Protein backbone atom coordinates (compact mmCIF):
# COMPACT_ATOMS: atom_id res chain seq x y z
CA UNK A 1 0.00 0.00 0.00
CA UNK A 2 1.22 3.45 -0.89
CA UNK A 3 0.35 5.02 2.46
CA UNK A 4 2.45 2.50 4.42
CA UNK A 5 -0.49 0.64 6.01
CA UNK A 6 -0.73 -3.14 5.90
CA UNK A 7 -3.32 -4.98 3.78
CA UNK A 8 -6.30 -6.37 5.79
CA UNK A 9 -5.19 -10.01 5.37
CA UNK A 10 -1.73 -9.22 6.71
CA UNK A 11 -3.21 -7.36 9.70
CA UNK A 12 -5.40 -10.39 10.45
CA UNK A 13 -2.37 -12.69 10.31
CA UNK A 14 -0.34 -10.48 12.62
CA UNK A 15 -3.28 -10.15 15.01
CA UNK A 16 -3.67 -13.94 15.16
CA UNK A 17 0.03 -14.38 15.88
CA UNK A 18 -0.19 -11.76 18.65
CA UNK A 19 -3.14 -13.55 20.31
CA UNK A 20 -1.37 -16.93 20.15
CA UNK A 21 1.81 -15.48 21.63
CA UNK A 22 -0.15 -13.74 24.41
CA UNK A 23 -1.90 -17.01 25.35
CA UNK A 24 1.41 -18.88 25.34
CA UNK A 25 3.03 -16.29 27.60
CA UNK A 26 0.08 -16.14 30.02
CA UNK A 27 -0.22 -19.93 30.27
CA UNK A 28 3.50 -20.72 30.22
CA UNK A 29 5.60 -21.82 33.18
CA UNK A 30 7.11 -18.38 33.75
CA UNK A 31 3.85 -16.47 34.14
CA UNK A 32 1.22 -19.19 34.63
CA UNK A 33 -1.80 -16.87 34.98
CA UNK A 34 -4.06 -19.00 32.77
CA UNK A 35 -4.43 -22.77 33.31
CA UNK A 36 -5.26 -24.50 30.02
CA UNK A 37 -5.04 -28.10 31.25
CA UNK A 38 -8.32 -30.01 30.94
CA UNK A 39 -10.19 -31.15 34.02
CA UNK A 40 -9.89 -34.88 34.52
CA UNK A 41 -12.44 -37.20 36.05
CA UNK A 42 -11.59 -40.41 37.81
CA UNK A 43 -8.35 -40.48 39.74
CA UNK A 44 -8.88 -37.00 41.19
CA UNK A 45 -12.34 -38.02 42.41
CA UNK A 46 -11.33 -41.40 43.80
CA UNK A 47 -10.70 -41.46 47.50
CA UNK A 48 -11.16 -43.59 50.56
CA UNK A 49 -14.52 -45.11 51.30
CA UNK A 50 -17.01 -47.88 50.79
CA UNK A 51 -20.52 -48.46 49.50
CA UNK A 52 -23.12 -51.20 49.60
CA UNK A 53 -23.78 -52.31 46.03
CA UNK A 54 -25.96 -55.04 44.53
CA UNK A 55 -26.16 -55.92 40.84
CA UNK A 56 -29.74 -56.01 39.60
CA UNK A 57 -30.33 -58.84 37.13
CA UNK A 58 -27.58 -60.68 35.31
CA UNK A 59 -25.54 -58.68 32.76
CA UNK A 60 -24.16 -61.89 31.28
CA UNK A 61 -27.58 -63.02 29.99
CA UNK A 62 -27.51 -60.83 26.87
CA UNK A 63 -23.75 -60.96 26.31
CA UNK A 64 -23.36 -62.27 22.74
CA UNK A 65 -21.52 -61.91 19.46
CA UNK A 66 -23.87 -61.01 16.61
CA UNK A 67 -23.29 -60.32 12.92
CA UNK A 68 -22.90 -56.80 11.61
CA UNK A 69 -25.37 -55.48 9.11
CA UNK A 70 -25.30 -54.72 5.40
CA UNK A 71 -22.31 -56.90 4.51
CA UNK A 72 -19.85 -55.13 6.79
CA UNK A 73 -17.81 -58.32 7.35
CA UNK A 74 -17.70 -57.68 11.10
CA UNK A 75 -19.37 -59.17 14.14
CA UNK A 76 -20.11 -57.28 17.34
CA UNK A 77 -19.57 -58.27 20.92
CA UNK A 78 -22.80 -56.93 22.43
CA UNK A 79 -22.16 -55.83 26.01
CA UNK A 80 -25.28 -55.27 28.09
CA UNK A 81 -25.29 -52.58 30.78
CA UNK A 82 -24.75 -53.42 34.43
CA UNK A 83 -27.51 -52.06 36.63
CA UNK A 84 -26.40 -51.61 40.23
CA UNK A 85 -28.28 -50.55 43.36
CA UNK A 86 -25.96 -48.41 45.47
CA UNK A 87 -26.63 -47.54 49.12
CA UNK A 88 -24.74 -46.11 52.10
CA UNK A 89 -21.83 -44.55 50.25
CA UNK A 90 -19.06 -43.29 52.50
CA UNK A 91 -16.47 -40.82 51.16
CA UNK A 92 -15.49 -41.25 47.47
CA UNK A 93 -15.20 -44.81 46.15
CA UNK A 94 -16.00 -45.72 42.55
CA UNK A 95 -18.08 -48.40 40.89
CA UNK A 96 -16.19 -50.41 38.26
CA UNK A 97 -17.73 -52.68 35.58
CA UNK A 98 -15.35 -54.83 33.52
CA UNK A 99 -15.77 -57.43 30.80
CA UNK A 100 -12.96 -59.62 29.47
CA UNK A 101 -12.91 -62.21 26.70
CA UNK A 102 -9.34 -63.57 26.74
CA UNK A 103 -9.54 -65.61 23.48
CA UNK A 104 -10.41 -62.40 21.63
CA UNK A 105 -7.78 -60.44 23.55
CA UNK A 106 -10.54 -58.13 24.75
CA UNK A 107 -10.79 -56.37 28.09
CA UNK A 108 -12.71 -53.19 28.79
CA UNK A 109 -13.98 -51.41 31.86
CA UNK A 110 -16.01 -48.35 32.75
CA UNK A 111 -16.28 -46.66 36.11
CA UNK A 112 -18.57 -44.24 37.87
CA UNK A 113 -17.37 -42.10 40.77
CA UNK A 114 -19.56 -42.29 43.86
CA UNK A 115 -20.06 -39.89 46.72
CA UNK A 116 -22.24 -39.62 49.79
CA UNK A 117 -25.13 -38.09 47.81
CA UNK A 118 -25.47 -41.21 45.63
CA UNK A 119 -28.28 -43.46 46.78
CA UNK A 120 -30.13 -45.55 44.23
CA UNK A 121 -29.76 -47.25 40.89
CA UNK A 122 -26.80 -46.66 38.58
CA UNK A 123 -26.50 -48.02 35.05
CA UNK A 124 -22.99 -48.63 33.72
CA UNK A 125 -22.85 -48.87 29.91
CA UNK A 126 -20.17 -50.01 27.48
CA UNK A 127 -20.08 -49.63 23.73
CA UNK A 128 -20.24 -52.79 21.65
CA UNK A 129 -16.93 -53.97 20.17
CA UNK A 130 -16.48 -54.91 16.51
CA UNK A 131 -14.31 -57.83 15.37
CA UNK A 132 -13.65 -58.90 11.80
CA UNK A 133 -15.54 -62.04 10.88
CA UNK A 134 -12.21 -63.76 10.15
CA UNK A 135 -11.26 -63.30 13.82
CA UNK A 136 -14.44 -64.97 15.11
CA UNK A 137 -13.59 -68.65 14.74
CA UNK A 138 -15.42 -70.37 17.58
CA UNK A 139 -19.05 -71.17 18.26
CA UNK A 140 -18.71 -69.51 21.66
CA UNK A 141 -16.19 -67.75 23.91
CA UNK A 142 -15.61 -67.58 27.65
CA UNK A 143 -15.96 -64.21 29.32
CA UNK A 144 -15.57 -62.85 32.82
CA UNK A 145 -17.84 -60.06 34.02
CA UNK A 146 -16.99 -58.21 37.23
CA UNK A 147 -18.53 -55.34 39.19
CA UNK A 148 -16.50 -53.85 42.04
CA UNK A 149 -16.56 -51.02 44.52
CA UNK A 150 -13.03 -49.60 44.62
CA UNK A 151 -11.25 -46.99 46.67
CA UNK A 152 -7.79 -46.32 47.99
CA UNK A 153 -8.96 -48.27 51.05
CA UNK A 154 -9.57 -51.48 49.09
CA UNK A 155 -11.68 -53.34 46.56
CA UNK A 156 -14.94 -55.15 47.17
CA UNK A 157 -16.16 -57.46 44.39
CA UNK A 158 -19.96 -57.38 44.38
CA UNK A 159 -20.50 -59.46 41.22
CA UNK A 160 -18.28 -61.90 39.34
CA UNK A 161 -19.49 -64.36 36.73
CA UNK A 162 -17.82 -66.51 34.13
CA UNK A 163 -20.09 -66.73 31.11
CA UNK A 164 -20.31 -68.41 27.76
CA UNK A 165 -20.66 -65.85 24.98
CA UNK A 166 -22.55 -67.40 22.06
CA UNK A 167 -21.72 -66.50 18.47
CA UNK A 168 -25.02 -65.93 16.69
CA UNK A 169 -25.11 -66.20 12.91
PDB file of C-alpha atoms in Angstrom:
ATOM      1  CA  UNK A   1       0.000   0.000   0.000  1.00  0.00           C
ATOM      2  CA  UNK A   2       1.223   3.445  -0.893  1.00  0.00           C
ATOM      3  CA  UNK A   3       0.348   5.022   2.458  1.00  0.00           C
ATOM      4  CA  UNK A   4       2.451   2.501   4.422  1.00  0.00           C
ATOM      5  CA  UNK A   5      -0.493   0.637   6.008  1.00  0.00           C
ATOM      6  CA  UNK A   6      -0.732  -3.139   5.896  1.00  0.00           C
ATOM      7  CA  UNK A   7      -3.318  -4.976   3.781  1.00  0.00           C
ATOM      8  CA  UNK A   8      -6.304  -6.368   5.793  1.00  0.00           C
ATOM      9  CA  UNK A   9      -5.192 -10.011   5.372  1.00  0.00           C
ATOM     10  CA  UNK A  10      -1.730  -9.220   6.706  1.00  0.00           C
ATOM     11  CA  UNK A  11      -3.212  -7.360   9.697  1.00  0.00           C
ATOM     12  CA  UNK A  12      -5.395 -10.389  10.449  1.00  0.00           C
ATOM     13  CA  UNK A  13      -2.373 -12.690  10.305  1.00  0.00           C
ATOM     14  CA  UNK A  14      -0.341 -10.478  12.624  1.00  0.00           C
ATOM     15  CA  UNK A  15      -3.284 -10.145  15.011  1.00  0.00           C
ATOM     16  CA  UNK A  16      -3.673 -13.937  15.165  1.00  0.00           C
ATOM     17  CA  UNK A  17       0.033 -14.383  15.878  1.00  0.00           C
ATOM     18  CA  UNK A  18      -0.188 -11.762  18.645  1.00  0.00           C
ATOM     19  CA  UNK A  19      -3.136 -13.546  20.311  1.00  0.00           C
ATOM     20  CA  UNK A  20      -1.372 -16.930  20.150  1.00  0.00           C
ATOM     21  CA  UNK A  21       1.808 -15.476  21.634  1.00  0.00           C
ATOM     22  CA  UNK A  22      -0.151 -13.742  24.409  1.00  0.00           C
ATOM     23  CA  UNK A  23      -1.897 -17.013  25.351  1.00  0.00           C
ATOM     24  CA  UNK A  24       1.411 -18.884  25.342  1.00  0.00           C
ATOM     25  CA  UNK A  25       3.033 -16.293  27.602  1.00  0.00           C
ATOM     26  CA  UNK A  26       0.083 -16.135  30.018  1.00  0.00           C
ATOM     27  CA  UNK A  27      -0.218 -19.925  30.273  1.00  0.00           C
ATOM     28  CA  UNK A  28       3.497 -20.717  30.219  1.00  0.00           C
ATOM     29  CA  UNK A  29       5.602 -21.823  33.184  1.00  0.00           C
ATOM     30  CA  UNK A  30       7.114 -18.382  33.752  1.00  0.00           C
ATOM     31  CA  UNK A  31       3.854 -16.465  34.137  1.00  0.00           C
ATOM     32  CA  UNK A  32       1.222 -19.192  34.626  1.00  0.00           C
ATOM     33  CA  UNK A  33      -1.795 -16.867  34.976  1.00  0.00           C
ATOM     34  CA  UNK A  34      -4.063 -19.004  32.772  1.00  0.00           C
ATOM     35  CA  UNK A  35      -4.428 -22.770  33.313  1.00  0.00           C
ATOM     36  CA  UNK A  36      -5.257 -24.501  30.024  1.00  0.00           C
ATOM     37  CA  UNK A  37      -5.036 -28.095  31.249  1.00  0.00           C
ATOM     38  CA  UNK A  38      -8.325 -30.008  30.944  1.00  0.00           C
ATOM     39  CA  UNK A  39     -10.191 -31.146  34.020  1.00  0.00           C
ATOM     40  CA  UNK A  40      -9.894 -34.883  34.520  1.00  0.00           C
ATOM     41  CA  UNK A  41     -12.440 -37.200  36.050  1.00  0.00           C
ATOM     42  CA  UNK A  42     -11.589 -40.406  37.809  1.00  0.00           C
ATOM     43  CA  UNK A  43      -8.352 -40.485  39.743  1.00  0.00           C
ATOM     44  CA  UNK A  44      -8.879 -36.999  41.188  1.00  0.00           C
ATOM     45  CA  UNK A  45     -12.340 -38.023  42.415  1.00  0.00           C
ATOM     46  CA  UNK A  46     -11.332 -41.403  43.796  1.00  0.00           C
ATOM     47  CA  UNK A  47     -10.704 -41.462  47.495  1.00  0.00           C
ATOM     48  CA  UNK A  48     -11.165 -43.590  50.556  1.00  0.00           C
ATOM     49  CA  UNK A  49     -14.516 -45.105  51.296  1.00  0.00           C
ATOM     50  CA  UNK A  50     -17.014 -47.879  50.793  1.00  0.00           C
ATOM     51  CA  UNK A  51     -20.522 -48.463  49.496  1.00  0.00           C
ATOM     52  CA  UNK A  52     -23.122 -51.199  49.603  1.00  0.00           C
ATOM     53  CA  UNK A  53     -23.784 -52.307  46.032  1.00  0.00           C
ATOM     54  CA  UNK A  54     -25.964 -55.036  44.528  1.00  0.00           C
ATOM     55  CA  UNK A  55     -26.160 -55.920  40.840  1.00  0.00           C
ATOM     56  CA  UNK A  56     -29.740 -56.012  39.605  1.00  0.00           C
ATOM     57  CA  UNK A  57     -30.328 -58.837  37.134  1.00  0.00           C
ATOM     58  CA  UNK A  58     -27.581 -60.681  35.306  1.00  0.00           C
ATOM     59  CA  UNK A  59     -25.544 -58.678  32.765  1.00  0.00           C
ATOM     60  CA  UNK A  60     -24.156 -61.893  31.278  1.00  0.00           C
ATOM     61  CA  UNK A  61     -27.576 -63.019  29.991  1.00  0.00           C
ATOM     62  CA  UNK A  62     -27.505 -60.825  26.867  1.00  0.00           C
ATOM     63  CA  UNK A  63     -23.749 -60.962  26.309  1.00  0.00           C
ATOM     64  CA  UNK A  64     -23.362 -62.265  22.737  1.00  0.00           C
ATOM     65  CA  UNK A  65     -21.522 -61.907  19.456  1.00  0.00           C
ATOM     66  CA  UNK A  66     -23.868 -61.012  16.606  1.00  0.00           C
ATOM     67  CA  UNK A  67     -23.290 -60.318  12.924  1.00  0.00           C
ATOM     68  CA  UNK A  68     -22.895 -56.799  11.609  1.00  0.00           C
ATOM     69  CA  UNK A  69     -25.375 -55.480   9.107  1.00  0.00           C
ATOM     70  CA  UNK A  70     -25.298 -54.720   5.403  1.00  0.00           C
ATOM     71  CA  UNK A  71     -22.315 -56.903   4.509  1.00  0.00           C
ATOM     72  CA  UNK A  72     -19.850 -55.126   6.788  1.00  0.00           C
ATOM     73  CA  UNK A  73     -17.815 -58.317   7.351  1.00  0.00           C
ATOM     74  CA  UNK A  74     -17.699 -57.676  11.103  1.00  0.00           C
ATOM     75  CA  UNK A  75     -19.370 -59.173  14.139  1.00  0.00           C
ATOM     76  CA  UNK A  76     -20.112 -57.284  17.338  1.00  0.00           C
ATOM     77  CA  UNK A  77     -19.572 -58.272  20.922  1.00  0.00           C
ATOM     78  CA  UNK A  78     -22.795 -56.935  22.434  1.00  0.00           C
ATOM     79  CA  UNK A  79     -22.160 -55.826  26.013  1.00  0.00           C
ATOM     80  CA  UNK A  80     -25.282 -55.265  28.091  1.00  0.00           C
ATOM     81  CA  UNK A  81     -25.290 -52.579  30.776  1.00  0.00           C
ATOM     82  CA  UNK A  82     -24.749 -53.425  34.429  1.00  0.00           C
ATOM     83  CA  UNK A  83     -27.509 -52.060  36.634  1.00  0.00           C
ATOM     84  CA  UNK A  84     -26.396 -51.611  40.231  1.00  0.00           C
ATOM     85  CA  UNK A  85     -28.281 -50.549  43.364  1.00  0.00           C
ATOM     86  CA  UNK A  86     -25.958 -48.413  45.472  1.00  0.00           C
ATOM     87  CA  UNK A  87     -26.631 -47.539  49.118  1.00  0.00           C
ATOM     88  CA  UNK A  88     -24.738 -46.107  52.100  1.00  0.00           C
ATOM     89  CA  UNK A  89     -21.832 -44.552  50.248  1.00  0.00           C
ATOM     90  CA  UNK A  90     -19.057 -43.288  52.505  1.00  0.00           C
ATOM     91  CA  UNK A  91     -16.474 -40.822  51.156  1.00  0.00           C
ATOM     92  CA  UNK A  92     -15.492 -41.252  47.470  1.00  0.00           C
ATOM     93  CA  UNK A  93     -15.203 -44.810  46.149  1.00  0.00           C
ATOM     94  CA  UNK A  94     -15.996 -45.721  42.546  1.00  0.00           C
ATOM     95  CA  UNK A  95     -18.076 -48.396  40.890  1.00  0.00           C
ATOM     96  CA  UNK A  96     -16.186 -50.412  38.256  1.00  0.00           C
ATOM     97  CA  UNK A  97     -17.726 -52.678  35.576  1.00  0.00           C
ATOM     98  CA  UNK A  98     -15.352 -54.827  33.525  1.00  0.00           C
ATOM     99  CA  UNK A  99     -15.766 -57.430  30.804  1.00  0.00           C
ATOM    100  CA  UNK A 100     -12.962 -59.616  29.469  1.00  0.00           C
ATOM    101  CA  UNK A 101     -12.910 -62.213  26.697  1.00  0.00           C
ATOM    102  CA  UNK A 102      -9.342 -63.569  26.739  1.00  0.00           C
ATOM    103  CA  UNK A 103      -9.541 -65.614  23.483  1.00  0.00           C
ATOM    104  CA  UNK A 104     -10.415 -62.396  21.632  1.00  0.00           C
ATOM    105  CA  UNK A 105      -7.777 -60.436  23.547  1.00  0.00           C
ATOM    106  CA  UNK A 106     -10.544 -58.130  24.753  1.00  0.00           C
ATOM    107  CA  UNK A 107     -10.794 -56.370  28.092  1.00  0.00           C
ATOM    108  CA  UNK A 108     -12.709 -53.193  28.790  1.00  0.00           C
ATOM    109  CA  UNK A 109     -13.980 -51.411  31.864  1.00  0.00           C
ATOM    110  CA  UNK A 110     -16.006 -48.351  32.754  1.00  0.00           C
ATOM    111  CA  UNK A 111     -16.279 -46.661  36.111  1.00  0.00           C
ATOM    112  CA  UNK A 112     -18.570 -44.245  37.872  1.00  0.00           C
ATOM    113  CA  UNK A 113     -17.369 -42.102  40.773  1.00  0.00           C
ATOM    114  CA  UNK A 114     -19.561 -42.289  43.863  1.00  0.00           C
ATOM    115  CA  UNK A 115     -20.063 -39.889  46.720  1.00  0.00           C
ATOM    116  CA  UNK A 116     -22.243 -39.624  49.792  1.00  0.00           C
ATOM    117  CA  UNK A 117     -25.128 -38.091  47.814  1.00  0.00           C
ATOM    118  CA  UNK A 118     -25.471 -41.209  45.631  1.00  0.00           C
ATOM    119  CA  UNK A 119     -28.285 -43.462  46.780  1.00  0.00           C
ATOM    120  CA  UNK A 120     -30.133 -45.547  44.232  1.00  0.00           C
ATOM    121  CA  UNK A 121     -29.763 -47.250  40.891  1.00  0.00           C
ATOM    122  CA  UNK A 122     -26.797 -46.659  38.584  1.00  0.00           C
ATOM    123  CA  UNK A 123     -26.503 -48.023  35.050  1.00  0.00           C
ATOM    124  CA  UNK A 124     -22.993 -48.629  33.718  1.00  0.00           C
ATOM    125  CA  UNK A 125     -22.854 -48.870  29.914  1.00  0.00           C
ATOM    126  CA  UNK A 126     -20.169 -50.008  27.478  1.00  0.00           C
ATOM    127  CA  UNK A 127     -20.077 -49.634  23.727  1.00  0.00           C
ATOM    128  CA  UNK A 128     -20.238 -52.786  21.646  1.00  0.00           C
ATOM    129  CA  UNK A 129     -16.934 -53.971  20.165  1.00  0.00           C
ATOM    130  CA  UNK A 130     -16.482 -54.912  16.512  1.00  0.00           C
ATOM    131  CA  UNK A 131     -14.315 -57.832  15.373  1.00  0.00           C
ATOM    132  CA  UNK A 132     -13.654 -58.898  11.799  1.00  0.00           C
ATOM    133  CA  UNK A 133     -15.539 -62.045  10.876  1.00  0.00           C
ATOM    134  CA  UNK A 134     -12.213 -63.759  10.147  1.00  0.00           C
ATOM    135  CA  UNK A 135     -11.259 -63.297  13.817  1.00  0.00           C
ATOM    136  CA  UNK A 136     -14.445 -64.968  15.111  1.00  0.00           C
ATOM    137  CA  UNK A 137     -13.594 -68.653  14.743  1.00  0.00           C
ATOM    138  CA  UNK A 138     -15.418 -70.367  17.581  1.00  0.00           C
ATOM    139  CA  UNK A 139     -19.052 -71.168  18.261  1.00  0.00           C
ATOM    140  CA  UNK A 140     -18.714 -69.507  21.660  1.00  0.00           C
ATOM    141  CA  UNK A 141     -16.194 -67.753  23.908  1.00  0.00           C
ATOM    142  CA  UNK A 142     -15.606 -67.582  27.645  1.00  0.00           C
ATOM    143  CA  UNK A 143     -15.961 -64.213  29.324  1.00  0.00           C
ATOM    144  CA  UNK A 144     -15.568 -62.845  32.821  1.00  0.00           C
ATOM    145  CA  UNK A 145     -17.843 -60.060  34.016  1.00  0.00           C
ATOM    146  CA  UNK A 146     -16.991 -58.207  37.230  1.00  0.00           C
ATOM    147  CA  UNK A 147     -18.534 -55.335  39.193  1.00  0.00           C
ATOM    148  CA  UNK A 148     -16.496 -53.851  42.044  1.00  0.00           C
ATOM    149  CA  UNK A 149     -16.557 -51.016  44.522  1.00  0.00           C
ATOM    150  CA  UNK A 150     -13.033 -49.596  44.619  1.00  0.00           C
ATOM    151  CA  UNK A 151     -11.254 -46.987  46.673  1.00  0.00           C
ATOM    152  CA  UNK A 152      -7.793 -46.323  47.994  1.00  0.00           C
ATOM    153  CA  UNK A 153      -8.956 -48.272  51.046  1.00  0.00           C
ATOM    154  CA  UNK A 154      -9.571 -51.480  49.092  1.00  0.00           C
ATOM    155  CA  UNK A 155     -11.675 -53.337  46.558  1.00  0.00           C
ATOM    156  CA  UNK A 156     -14.939 -55.154  47.165  1.00  0.00           C
ATOM    157  CA  UNK A 157     -16.164 -57.464  44.393  1.00  0.00           C
ATOM    158  CA  UNK A 158     -19.958 -57.380  44.379  1.00  0.00           C
ATOM    159  CA  UNK A 159     -20.496 -59.457  41.224  1.00  0.00           C
ATOM    160  CA  UNK A 160     -18.283 -61.899  39.341  1.00  0.00           C
ATOM    161  CA  UNK A 161     -19.487 -64.359  36.729  1.00  0.00           C
ATOM    162  CA  UNK A 162     -17.823 -66.511  34.129  1.00  0.00           C
ATOM    163  CA  UNK A 163     -20.085 -66.729  31.112  1.00  0.00           C
ATOM    164  CA  UNK A 164     -20.314 -68.413  27.761  1.00  0.00           C
ATOM    165  CA  UNK A 165     -20.660 -65.851  24.979  1.00  0.00           C
ATOM    166  CA  UNK A 166     -22.554 -67.399  22.063  1.00  0.00           C
ATOM    167  CA  UNK A 167     -21.724 -66.496  18.472  1.00  0.00           C
ATOM    168  CA  UNK A 168     -25.017 -65.927  16.690  1.00  0.00           C
ATOM    169  CA  UNK A 169     -25.107 -66.196  12.914  1.00  0.00           C
TER     170      UNK A 169
END
